[in-house]
Amino acid sequence: QVQLVESGGALVQAGGSLRLSCAARNILFSRVAMGWYRQAPGNQREWVATITAGSSTDYADSVKGRFTISRDNAKNTVYLQMNSLKPEDTALYICNAKGQFDYWGQGTQVTVSS
């Protein structure tokens, strides 16, 4: 079965940086688009960024210019580099793979203190 395992979440001060990782197993990683979503308590899940199999990227307006999504097909891993973090970035960050179905990880918590 497909597995997505996120890591890298932490407590960080506003203005700081974090890099999230998502390791994928049992999927033809190089052929699927990967994405990051986030969900804050009481809020709906929100799309953050996508990287296609061809490495084209797209970002939500709220993170454009601050976050960068990338992938390493040799490691079956997608990354999210987050800079200039704001308190409103606080959320559970969840990895997504768009294969035959949508696959989801369990998430990694990012907390940004003011």
PDB file of C-alpha atoms in Angstrom:
ATOM      1  CA  GLN A   1       0.000   0.000   0.000  1.00  0.00           C
ATOM      2  CA  VAL A   2       1.092   3.559  -0.623  1.00  0.00           C
ATOM      3  CA  GLN A   3       2.715   5.232   2.367  1.00  0.00           C
ATOM      4  CA  LEU A   4       3.554   8.904   2.791  1.00  0.00           C
ATOM      5  CA  VAL A   5       5.611   9.817   5.853  1.00  0.00           C
ATOM      6  CA  GLU A   6       6.116  13.476   6.704  1.00  0.00           C
ATOM      7  CA  SER A   7       8.796  14.903   8.955  1.00  0.00           C
ATOM      8  CA  GLY A   8      10.401  18.202   9.844  1.00  0.00           C
ATOM      9  CA  GLY A   9       7.618  19.973  11.679  1.00  0.00           C
ATOM     10  CA  ALA A  10       8.587  21.966  14.749  1.00  0.00           C
ATOM     11  CA  LEU A  11       7.950  25.018  16.885  1.00  0.00           C
ATOM     12  CA  VAL A  12       9.631  28.055  15.345  1.00  0.00           C
ATOM     13  CA  GLN A  13       9.550  31.790  15.896  1.00  0.00           C
ATOM     14  CA  ALA A  14       7.970  34.131  13.382  1.00  0.00           C
ATOM     15  CA  GLY A  15      10.421  34.970  10.625  1.00  0.00           C
ATOM     16  CA  GLY A  16      12.125  31.619  10.924  1.00  0.00           C
ATOM     17  CA  SER A  17      12.461  28.753   8.455  1.00  0.00           C
ATOM     18  CA  LEU A  18      11.685  25.059   8.315  1.00  0.00           C
ATOM     19  CA  ARG A  19      12.064  22.333   5.741  1.00  0.00           C
ATOM     20  CA  LEU A  20       9.448  19.607   5.635  1.00  0.00           C
ATOM     21  CA  SER A  21      10.054  16.234   4.012  1.00  0.00           C
ATOM     22  CA  CYS A  22       7.655  13.586   2.771  1.00  0.00           C
ATOM     23  CA  ALA A  23       9.005  10.136   1.937  1.00  0.00           C
ATOM     24  CA  ALA A  24       6.824   8.036  -0.352  1.00  0.00           C
ATOM     25  CA  ARG A  25       6.744   4.256  -0.544  1.00  0.00           C
ATOM     26  CA  ASN A  26       5.042   1.791  -2.900  1.00  0.00           C
ATOM     27  CA  ILE A  27       4.255   4.330  -5.585  1.00  0.00           C
ATOM     28  CA  LEU A  28       5.835   5.220  -8.940  1.00  0.00           C
ATOM     29  CA  PHE A  29       7.031   8.442  -7.389  1.00  0.00           C
ATOM     30  CA  SER A  30       8.656   9.965 -10.461  1.00  0.00           C
ATOM     31  CA  ARG A  31       5.391   9.730 -12.369  1.00  0.00           C
ATOM     32  CA  VAL A  32       3.019  11.393  -9.934  1.00  0.00           C
ATOM     33  CA  ALA A  33       2.317  14.937  -8.880  1.00  0.00           C
ATOM     34  CA  MET A  34       2.982  15.633  -5.222  1.00  0.00           C
ATOM     35  CA  GLY A  35       1.513  18.300  -3.038  1.00  0.00           C
ATOM     36  CA  TRP A  36       1.402  19.843   0.382  1.00  0.00           C
ATOM     37  CA  TYR A  37      -1.759  20.827   2.197  1.00  0.00           C
ATOM     38  CA  ARG A  38      -2.295  22.213   5.661  1.00  0.00           C
ATOM     39  CA  GLN A  39      -5.058  22.208   8.221  1.00  0.00           C
ATOM     40  CA  ALA A  40      -5.337  24.450  11.232  1.00  0.00           C
ATOM     41  CA  PRO A  41      -7.687  23.583  14.118  1.00  0.00           C
ATOM     42  CA  GLY A  42     -11.264  24.434  13.211  1.00  0.00           C
ATOM     43  CA  ASN A  43     -10.368  25.121   9.589  1.00  0.00           C
ATOM     44  CA  GLN A  44     -10.784  23.182   6.383  1.00  0.00           C
ATOM     45  CA  ARG A  45      -7.804  21.561   4.720  1.00  0.00           C
ATOM     46  CA  GLU A  46      -6.051  24.132   2.558  1.00  0.00           C
ATOM     47  CA  TRP A  47      -3.902  23.522  -0.505  1.00  0.00           C
ATOM     48  CA  VAL A  48      -0.362  24.927  -0.165  1.00  0.00           C
ATOM     49  CA  ALA A  49       1.734  23.802  -3.136  1.00  0.00           C
ATOM     50  CA  THR A  50       2.022  21.247  -5.924  1.00  0.00           C
ATOM     51  CA  ILE A  51       4.901  19.894  -7.960  1.00  0.00           C
ATOM     52  CA  THR A  52       4.143  17.895 -11.089  1.00  0.00           C
ATOM     53  CA  ALA A  53       6.010  14.852 -12.366  1.00  0.00           C
ATOM     54  CA  GLY A  54       7.816  17.262 -14.673  1.00  0.00           C
ATOM     55  CA  SER A  55       8.704  19.492 -11.709  1.00  0.00           C
ATOM     56  CA  SER A  56       6.406  22.378 -12.576  1.00  0.00           C
ATOM     57  CA  THR A  57       5.306  24.091  -9.403  1.00  0.00           C
ATOM     58  CA  ASP A  58       2.311  26.052  -8.205  1.00  0.00           C
ATOM     59  CA  TYR A  59       1.591  27.787  -4.906  1.00  0.00           C
ATOM     60  CA  ALA A  60      -1.263  29.220  -2.936  1.00  0.00           C
ATOM     61  CA  ASP A  61      -1.177  33.005  -2.902  1.00  0.00           C
ATOM     62  CA  SER A  62      -0.717  32.977   0.861  1.00  0.00           C
ATOM     63  CA  VAL A  63       2.679  31.252   0.587  1.00  0.00           C
ATOM     64  CA  LYS A  64       3.940  32.420  -2.800  1.00  0.00           C
ATOM     65  CA  GLY A  65       7.427  33.885  -2.530  1.00  0.00           C
ATOM     66  CA  ARG A  66       8.009  32.329   0.911  1.00  0.00           C
ATOM     67  CA  PHE A  67       7.616  28.572   0.356  1.00  0.00           C
ATOM     68  CA  THR A  68       9.364  26.358  -2.190  1.00  0.00           C
ATOM     69  CA  ILE A  69       8.316  22.841  -3.122  1.00  0.00           C
ATOM     70  CA  SER A  70      10.869  20.465  -4.630  1.00  0.00           C
ATOM     71  CA  ARG A  71      11.315  16.773  -5.240  1.00  0.00           C
ATOM     72  CA  ASP A  72      14.120  14.223  -5.316  1.00  0.00           C
ATOM     73  CA  ASN A  73      12.998  11.280  -7.420  1.00  0.00           C
ATOM     74  CA  ALA A  74      16.062   9.252  -6.440  1.00  0.00           C
ATOM     75  CA  LYS A  75      14.938   9.439  -2.810  1.00  0.00           C
ATOM     76  CA  ASN A  76      11.175   9.282  -3.461  1.00  0.00           C
ATOM     77  CA  THR A  77      10.907  12.426  -1.376  1.00  0.00           C
ATOM     78  CA  VAL A  78       9.177  15.766  -1.737  1.00  0.00           C
ATOM     79  CA  TYR A  79      10.222  18.801   0.286  1.00  0.00           C
ATOM     80  CA  LEU A  80       8.649  22.051   1.371  1.00  0.00           C
ATOM     81  CA  GLN A  81      11.088  24.803   2.256  1.00  0.00           C
ATOM     82  CA  MET A  82       9.281  27.402   4.334  1.00  0.00           C
ATOM     83  CA  ASN A  83      10.866  30.799   4.927  1.00  0.00           C
ATOM     84  CA  SER A  84       9.649  33.976   6.603  1.00  0.00           C
ATOM     85  CA  LEU A  85       7.161  31.964   8.614  1.00  0.00           C
ATOM     86  CA  LYS A  86       4.166  33.732  10.108  1.00  0.00           C
ATOM     87  CA  PRO A  87       1.889  32.731  13.009  1.00  0.00           C
ATOM     88  CA  GLU A  88      -0.889  32.136  10.490  1.00  0.00           C
ATOM     89  CA  ASP A  89       1.227  29.377   8.932  1.00  0.00           C
ATOM     90  CA  THR A  90       0.610  27.310  12.062  1.00  0.00           C
ATOM     91  CA  ALA A  91      -1.072  24.061  10.990  1.00  0.00           C
ATOM     92  CA  LEU A  92      -0.725  20.354  10.451  1.00  0.00           C
ATOM     93  CA  TYR A  93       1.098  20.002   7.130  1.00  0.00           C
ATOM     94  CA  ILE A  94      -0.023  17.005   5.109  1.00  0.00           C
ATOM     95  CA  CYS A  95       1.637  15.397   2.103  1.00  0.00           C
ATOM     96  CA  ASN A  96      -0.439  14.328  -0.909  1.00  0.00           C
ATOM     97  CA  ALA A  97       0.318  12.067  -3.859  1.00  0.00           C
ATOM     98  CA  LYS A  98      -1.901  12.125  -6.941  1.00  0.00           C
ATOM     99  CA  GLY A  99      -1.627   8.589  -8.252  1.00  0.00           C
ATOM    100  CA  GLN A 100      -4.496   6.364  -9.299  1.00  0.00           C
ATOM    101  CA  PHE A 101      -6.144   7.809  -6.226  1.00  0.00           C
ATOM    102  CA  ASP A 102      -5.327  10.669  -3.890  1.00  0.00           C
ATOM    103  CA  TYR A 103      -3.030   9.436  -1.135  1.00  0.00           C
ATOM    104  CA  TRP A 104      -2.417  11.279   2.121  1.00  0.00           C
ATOM    105  CA  GLY A 105       0.113  11.199   4.908  1.00  0.00           C
ATOM    106  CA  GLN A 106      -0.586  11.668   8.609  1.00  0.00           C
ATOM    107  CA  GLY A 107       0.931  15.143   8.731  1.00  0.00           C
ATOM    108  CA  THR A 108       3.632  16.974  10.621  1.00  0.00           C
ATOM    109  CA  GLN A 109       2.855  19.851  12.977  1.00  0.00           C
ATOM    110  CA  VAL A 110       4.247  23.320  12.341  1.00  0.00           C
ATOM    111  CA  THR A 111       3.749  25.919  15.033  1.00  0.00           C
ATOM    112  CA  VAL A 112       4.912  29.495  14.522  1.00  0.00           C
ATOM    113  CA  SER A 113       5.084  31.678  17.607  1.00  0.00           C
ATOM    114  CA  SER A 114       4.778  35.452  17.444  1.00  0.00           C
TER     115      SER A 114
END
